[in-house]
Short mmCIF file of C-alpha atoms in Angstrom, two decimals:
data_model
loop_
_atom_site.label_atom_id
_atom_site.label_comp_id
_atom_site.label_asym_id
_atom_site.label_seq_id
_atom_site.Cartn_x
_atom_site.Cartn_y
_atom_site.Cartn_z
CA MET A 300 82.71 93.16 86.61
CA GLY A 301 79.79 94.91 85.07
CA ARG A 302 80.36 96.73 81.50
CA GLY A 303 77.38 99.24 82.45
CA ARG A 304 75.99 101.60 79.92
CA LYS A 305 77.84 103.90 77.66
CA PRO A 306 78.18 107.10 78.61
CA PRO A 307 76.98 110.57 77.00
CA ALA A 308 78.81 110.91 73.59
CA ARG A 309 79.84 115.00 75.18
CA SER A 310 81.70 113.08 78.12
CA GLU A 311 85.63 113.12 78.30
CA GLN A 312 85.70 109.74 79.04
CA LEU A 313 87.77 107.02 76.73
CA TRP A 314 85.31 104.05 77.23
CA VAL A 315 87.55 101.00 77.11
CA PRO A 316 85.30 98.42 79.25
CA ASP A 317 88.13 95.72 79.78
CA GLY A 318 91.22 97.97 80.09
CA PRO A 319 94.62 96.32 80.81
CA THR A 320 93.84 95.21 84.56
CA GLY A 321 90.52 94.43 83.62
CA TYR A 322 88.84 97.33 84.51
CA GLU A 323 87.67 100.58 82.79
CA VAL A 324 89.71 102.96 81.44
CA TRP A 325 88.62 106.59 81.50
CA SER A 326 90.21 109.69 80.28
CA VAL A 327 89.71 111.88 83.56
CA GLY A 328 91.12 115.44 83.73
CA GLY A 329 93.43 114.60 80.90
CA HIS A 330 94.47 111.59 82.72
CA LEU A 331 93.98 107.79 81.62
CA THR A 332 92.43 106.25 84.73
CA GLU A 333 91.42 103.10 85.96
CA VAL A 334 87.61 102.56 87.08
CA LEU A 335 86.15 99.62 88.64
CA HIS A 336 82.40 100.22 87.95
CA ILE A 337 80.12 97.79 89.52
CA PRO A 338 76.04 98.31 88.10
CA ALA A 339 73.20 98.12 90.41
CA THR A 340 71.42 95.06 89.56
CA GLN A 341 67.77 96.21 91.10
CA PRO A 342 65.71 97.07 88.09
CA GLY A 343 64.61 100.46 87.07
CA PRO A 344 66.48 103.57 87.25
CA VAL A 345 69.66 103.90 89.08
CA ARG A 346 68.70 104.88 92.76
CA ASN A 347 71.82 105.36 94.41
CA VAL A 348 75.53 106.01 93.54
CA LEU A 349 78.67 105.44 95.66
CA VAL A 350 81.68 107.23 94.47
CA PHE A 351 84.70 105.81 96.00
CA ILE A 352 88.30 107.44 96.53
CA PRO A 353 90.57 104.92 97.84
CA GLY A 354 94.11 106.04 100.61
CA ASN A 355 97.29 106.26 99.05
CA PRO A 356 98.67 104.21 97.48
CA GLY A 357 95.32 104.98 95.46
CA LEU A 358 95.15 101.49 93.79
CA VAL A 359 91.43 100.79 93.50
CA GLY A 360 92.43 96.90 93.15
CA HIS A 361 93.29 96.94 96.98
CA TYR A 362 89.29 97.99 97.39
CA HIS A 363 87.88 95.70 94.86
CA ASP A 364 86.59 93.07 97.30
CA TYR A 365 85.45 95.88 99.81
CA LEU A 366 83.44 97.45 97.37
CA GLU A 367 81.92 94.41 95.34
CA THR A 368 80.86 92.90 99.34
CA LEU A 369 79.35 96.33 100.21
CA HIS A 370 77.52 96.08 96.82
CA ARG A 371 76.20 92.81 97.46
CA LEU A 372 75.22 93.78 101.05
CA SER A 373 73.70 96.64 100.04
CA GLY A 374 71.07 94.02 97.76
CA GLY A 375 72.67 95.65 94.27
CA ASN A 376 70.91 98.77 95.26
CA ILE A 377 73.64 100.83 94.75
CA GLU A 378 76.18 101.75 91.73
CA VAL A 379 79.56 101.65 92.21
CA PHE A 380 82.17 103.85 90.90
CA GLY A 381 86.35 103.92 92.25
CA CYS A 382 89.62 104.95 90.60
CA THR A 383 92.95 104.89 90.85
CA TYR A 384 95.41 107.52 91.34
CA PRO A 385 97.16 108.83 87.85
CA GLY A 386 100.45 107.53 88.00
CA GLN A 387 100.09 104.56 90.42
CA SER A 388 99.02 102.07 87.83
CA GLN A 389 101.68 100.25 86.10
CA TYR A 390 99.75 99.69 82.97
CA LEU A 391 98.97 103.38 82.87
CA ALA A 392 101.89 105.32 84.49
CA ASN A 393 103.83 105.94 81.45
CA HIS A 394 101.09 107.92 80.05
CA GLU A 395 101.99 110.75 82.88
CA GLN A 396 104.87 112.93 82.11
CA ARG A 397 105.80 113.36 85.80
CA VAL A 398 104.82 112.44 89.36
CA LEU A 399 101.56 114.60 90.50
CA SER A 400 101.33 116.50 93.92
CA LEU A 401 98.68 116.29 96.31
CA ASP A 402 96.60 119.35 94.96
CA GLU A 403 96.80 117.82 91.51
CA GLN A 404 95.63 114.26 92.72
CA VAL A 405 92.57 116.35 94.20
CA GLN A 406 91.89 118.10 91.03
CA HIS A 407 91.67 114.58 89.06
CA LYS A 408 89.28 113.27 92.09
CA ILE A 409 87.21 116.05 91.09
CA ALA A 410 87.19 115.81 87.60
CA PHE A 411 86.36 111.92 88.33
CA TYR A 412 82.98 113.21 90.70
CA ASP A 413 82.09 115.40 87.95
CA ALA A 414 82.45 112.34 85.17
CA VAL A 415 80.42 110.33 87.19
CA SER A 416 77.98 112.92 87.78
CA GLU A 417 77.55 113.52 84.46
CA ARG A 418 77.17 109.72 83.58
CA VAL A 419 74.14 109.09 86.25
CA GLY A 420 72.51 112.25 85.36
CA ALA A 421 72.95 113.43 89.32
CA ASN A 422 73.47 116.88 87.77
CA GLU A 423 70.60 117.50 86.04
CA PRO A 424 67.91 120.00 87.39
CA GLN A 425 65.37 118.61 89.49
CA VAL A 426 61.41 119.52 88.91
CA PRO A 427 59.15 120.12 91.44
CA ILE A 428 56.40 117.47 91.47
CA THR A 429 53.31 119.61 92.35
CA SER A 430 49.92 118.41 93.20
CA SER A 431 48.80 118.34 89.54
CA ALA A 432 51.84 116.21 88.65
CA ARG A 433 51.17 113.78 91.15
CA LYS A 434 47.53 113.51 89.86
CA ARG A 435 48.71 113.08 86.09
CA ARG A 436 51.50 110.40 87.56
CA SER A 437 48.87 108.35 89.74
CA GLY A 438 47.08 107.86 86.65
CA MET A 439 49.83 106.38 84.69
CA ASN A 440 50.31 102.67 84.19
CA ASN A 441 53.33 101.23 85.97
CA LYS A 442 55.06 101.03 82.62
CA THR A 443 54.82 104.57 82.05
CA ALA A 444 55.41 105.82 85.47
CA LYS A 445 59.02 103.56 85.60
CA SER A 446 59.85 105.33 82.70
CA ILE A 447 60.09 108.97 84.40
CA ARG A 448 63.93 109.34 85.52
CA GLN A 449 64.40 109.43 89.19
CA GLN A 450 67.24 111.29 90.66
CA PRO A 451 69.85 109.32 91.81
CA ARG A 452 71.15 109.95 95.50
CA VAL A 453 74.94 110.41 95.02
CA PHE A 454 77.42 109.19 97.96
CA LEU A 455 81.06 109.95 98.23
CA ALA A 456 83.22 107.32 100.41
CA GLY A 457 86.71 107.31 101.02
CA HIS A 458 89.52 105.64 103.25
CA SER A 459 92.31 107.62 105.22
CA LEU A 460 93.62 109.93 102.18
CA GLY A 461 90.41 109.58 100.31
CA VAL A 462 88.52 111.24 103.35
CA TYR A 463 90.69 114.15 102.91
CA VAL A 464 89.91 114.42 98.97
CA CYS A 465 85.85 113.93 99.67
CA LEU A 466 86.42 117.01 101.91
CA GLN A 467 88.13 118.61 98.82
CA ILE A 468 85.15 117.49 96.36
CA LEU A 469 82.62 119.20 98.84
CA LYS A 470 84.86 122.30 99.05
CA GLU A 471 85.08 122.83 95.42
CA ARG A 472 81.18 121.72 94.78
CA PRO A 473 79.47 123.00 97.89
CA ASP A 474 76.14 123.09 95.97
CA ALA A 475 76.56 119.56 94.61
CA ARG A 476 73.67 116.89 95.70
CA ILE A 477 75.53 114.64 97.90
CA GLU A 478 73.79 112.93 100.23
CA LYS A 479 76.09 111.54 102.83
CA VAL A 480 80.42 111.11 103.20
CA LEU A 481 81.38 107.96 104.45
CA GLY A 482 85.04 108.05 106.04
CA LEU A 483 86.95 105.17 106.68
CA PHE A 484 90.04 105.97 109.05
CA PRO A 485 90.13 109.46 108.09
CA THR A 486 93.16 111.43 107.87
CA LEU A 487 91.86 115.14 107.47
CA HIS A 488 94.76 116.72 109.62
CA SER A 489 97.97 116.70 111.11
CA MET A 490 99.36 113.53 108.83
CA GLY A 491 102.94 114.49 109.77
CA SER A 492 102.40 114.55 113.68
CA THR A 493 100.39 111.15 114.04
CA PRO A 494 102.79 108.55 115.59
CA ARG A 495 102.72 106.95 112.31
CA GLY A 496 103.51 109.96 110.29
CA ARG A 497 106.51 110.77 112.29
CA GLN A 498 107.86 107.25 111.62
CA ALA A 499 107.15 107.77 108.11
CA SER A 500 108.34 111.20 107.47
CA TRP A 501 112.13 110.54 107.42
CA LEU A 502 111.55 107.73 105.13
CA LEU A 503 110.05 109.92 102.68
CA MET A 504 112.77 112.43 102.43
CA PRO A 505 113.73 112.57 99.08
CA GLY A 506 116.87 110.60 99.13
CA VAL A 507 115.75 107.99 101.61
CA ARG A 508 112.48 107.19 99.31
CA HIS A 509 115.10 107.35 96.15
CA VAL A 510 116.89 104.79 97.88
CA LEU A 511 114.24 102.70 99.39
CA CYS A 512 112.59 102.53 95.71
CA GLY A 513 115.97 101.18 94.27
CA VAL A 514 115.98 98.52 96.85
CA ALA A 515 112.61 97.31 95.85
CA LEU A 516 113.01 97.41 92.09
CA ALA A 517 116.39 95.62 92.77
CA LEU A 518 114.92 92.88 94.63
CA ARG A 519 111.88 92.98 91.85
CA SER A 520 114.86 92.35 89.36
CA VAL A 521 116.93 89.63 90.91
CA LEU A 522 114.29 87.07 92.56
CA PRO A 523 112.34 84.69 90.74
CA ALA A 524 108.62 86.07 90.27
CA SER A 525 107.29 83.25 92.79
CA ARG A 526 109.59 84.34 95.39
CA PHE A 527 109.36 88.10 94.96
CA LEU A 528 105.41 87.57 95.31
CA ASP A 529 106.00 85.71 98.51
CA MET A 530 108.08 88.18 100.12
CA VAL A 531 105.17 90.57 99.39
CA ARG A 532 102.58 88.54 100.72
CA LYS A 533 104.85 87.91 104.08
CA ALA A 534 105.65 91.75 104.28
CA THR A 535 101.83 92.97 103.64
CA GLY A 536 99.62 89.88 104.88
CA GLN A 537 97.86 90.58 101.58
CA SER A 538 96.33 87.43 99.02
CA GLY A 539 94.23 87.53 95.93
CA ARG A 540 93.67 90.79 94.40
CA GLN A 541 94.84 92.81 97.23
CA LEU A 542 98.70 90.99 96.92
CA SER A 543 98.07 91.36 92.92
CA ALA A 544 97.59 95.18 93.00
CA THR A 545 100.59 95.57 95.21
CA THR A 546 103.17 93.91 92.96
CA GLN A 547 101.96 95.88 90.01
CA LEU A 548 102.62 98.81 92.12
CA ILE A 549 106.40 97.93 92.73
CA HIS A 550 107.53 99.39 89.08
CA LEU A 551 109.62 102.74 88.62
CA ALA A 552 106.60 104.84 87.66
CA PRO A 553 104.01 104.03 90.23
CA LEU A 554 106.25 103.41 93.00
CA SER A 555 107.94 106.91 92.47
CA SER A 556 104.06 108.49 92.22
CA TRP A 557 103.00 106.94 95.68
CA MET A 558 105.93 107.54 97.60
CA TYR A 559 106.11 111.34 96.36
CA LEU A 560 102.17 111.64 97.06
CA ALA A 561 102.98 110.06 100.46
CA ALA A 562 105.58 112.62 101.29
CA CYS A 563 103.13 115.66 100.22
CA GLU A 564 100.69 114.23 102.76
CA MET A 565 103.05 114.32 105.48
CA SER A 566 104.13 117.78 104.62
CA ASP A 567 100.81 119.14 103.30
CA ILE A 568 98.20 117.97 105.30
CA ARG A 569 98.52 119.79 108.49
CA GLU A 570 95.62 122.09 110.12
CA MET A 571 92.36 120.84 110.02
CA GLN A 572 90.33 122.67 107.28
CA HIS A 573 87.63 123.89 110.03
CA ASP A 574 85.59 126.25 107.72
CA ALA A 575 85.16 123.82 105.01
CA PHE A 576 84.02 120.81 107.16
CA SER A 577 81.54 122.99 109.34
CA ARG A 578 79.72 123.42 106.35
CA HIS A 579 79.09 119.88 105.41
CA ALA A 580 79.69 118.25 108.63
CA ASP A 581 76.13 117.23 108.98
CA LYS A 582 76.85 114.97 105.56
CA PHE A 583 79.85 113.15 107.04
CA ILE A 584 79.71 109.53 109.03
CA LEU A 585 83.23 109.00 110.13
CA TYR A 586 84.33 105.55 111.13
CA TYR A 587 87.69 105.67 113.08
CA GLY A 588 89.60 102.94 114.39
CA VAL A 589 90.89 102.23 118.30
CA ASN A 590 94.46 101.91 117.69
CA ASP A 591 95.09 103.82 114.53
CA GLY A 592 98.54 105.28 114.15
CA TRP A 593 97.41 107.34 111.18
CA CYS A 594 94.27 109.12 112.73
CA PRO A 595 94.14 108.61 116.71
CA GLN A 596 91.31 108.61 118.87
CA SER A 597 92.16 111.71 119.82
CA HIS A 598 91.07 112.89 116.28
CA TYR A 599 87.52 110.92 116.85
CA ASP A 600 87.01 112.65 120.43
CA GLU A 601 87.93 115.84 118.63
CA ILE A 602 85.27 115.67 116.05
CA ARG A 603 82.62 114.62 118.37
CA ARG A 604 83.29 117.57 120.38
CA LEU A 605 83.54 120.32 117.71
CA TYR A 606 80.97 118.77 115.49
CA PRO A 607 78.16 116.79 117.37
CA GLU A 608 76.13 116.95 114.30
CA THR A 609 78.71 114.76 112.43
CA GLU A 610 77.69 110.89 112.88
CA THR A 611 81.09 109.67 114.06
CA HIS A 612 81.77 105.60 115.27
CA LEU A 613 84.67 104.09 116.82
CA CYS A 614 85.45 100.55 115.27
CA GLN A 615 84.79 97.85 117.93
CA LEU A 616 86.24 95.10 115.70
CA GLY A 617 89.89 95.51 116.06
CA VAL A 618 90.49 96.51 112.44
CA PRO A 619 93.94 97.92 111.48
CA HIS A 620 94.13 101.41 109.17
CA ALA A 621 94.95 99.10 106.18
CA PHE A 622 91.82 97.17 106.66
CA VAL A 623 92.11 95.84 102.98
CA ALA A 624 94.79 93.31 103.64
CA ARG A 625 92.24 91.00 105.99
CA HIS A 626 89.15 93.07 106.65
CA SER A 627 87.46 93.94 103.59
CA GLU A 628 84.08 91.73 104.30
CA ALA A 629 84.21 92.83 108.22
CA ILE A 630 84.20 96.81 106.91
CA ALA A 631 82.14 96.17 104.33
CA GLY A 632 79.46 94.83 106.67
CA GLN A 633 79.88 98.23 108.70
CA SER A 634 79.71 100.49 105.73
CA ALA A 635 76.44 98.89 104.57
CA ARG A 636 74.98 99.09 107.81
CA LEU A 637 75.89 102.91 108.06
CA LEU A 638 74.69 103.85 104.75
CA GLN A 639 71.44 101.73 104.72
CA PRO A 640 69.37 104.32 106.12
CA HIS A 641 70.30 106.95 103.63
CA LEU A 642 69.51 104.82 100.74
CA GLN A 643 66.39 105.03 98.72
#
């Protein structure tokens, strides 16, 4: 993973290129935050920036293979930034004084978007190119012309809860120059009333989730590490980086944070925020699953009916909601295809 360029001195970021999990560690909104950063490899100024928001359990490590593949398929023409949710990294969770609510997690992602925008210069004022400026530029040699800063195109992307968070970023930053928002298996509303939401809601009740958390931690403490790893592998179907990220999650602080946030999703994400979505409907590219218990096909049908200006797609590959377990490469291919027409 690349180290990138050092951010401006005024930034709030704490620059630790090799954090405890191999990711960069920034201070974002007062929270130490794991950041996956994959620099663009094409020469010249950065032209496209992707800010990725994971779904719960909010570990950017789950999406490392997906984002790395998307970066490669784009020809290195995208600079990628993704972050782990505060409190849900094994190594940084103890820096949090308490578990964070959904709203607090949203505010953190808005601060993360702001930090990335500052770093790449996406908030710098654009200077209109007049006819006289074009004439001056045409007379420059290639080296001088390339030294002129090019405004990068910024893309948001999210999976599941991350798509809801992207909508909140647009809601709070309505004038931000965001080109498109790629939403994978989006959970924009009605979380608790979906088929999977109804199954999960009772498991996430305070007493029940505390018992489940205790059982998971007890198994981790009594089983040999290799046997526990094998148990998680069989339960999740994960391997490699995804499996490593999941096993790191099964500690008291991150597990409590994950389950509390999941409970907040069930109770807080109810009605579709039509006012906010309608203002930005033409920016969204939404990718739905056919048999997704978290965002059923009826959600896809509703968006197509109410917002014809939104680009919507229904997955024909049979990929499940939790695509990172086995289908990172396939969804990265679909994502690259959908983003390519909008890259500069």
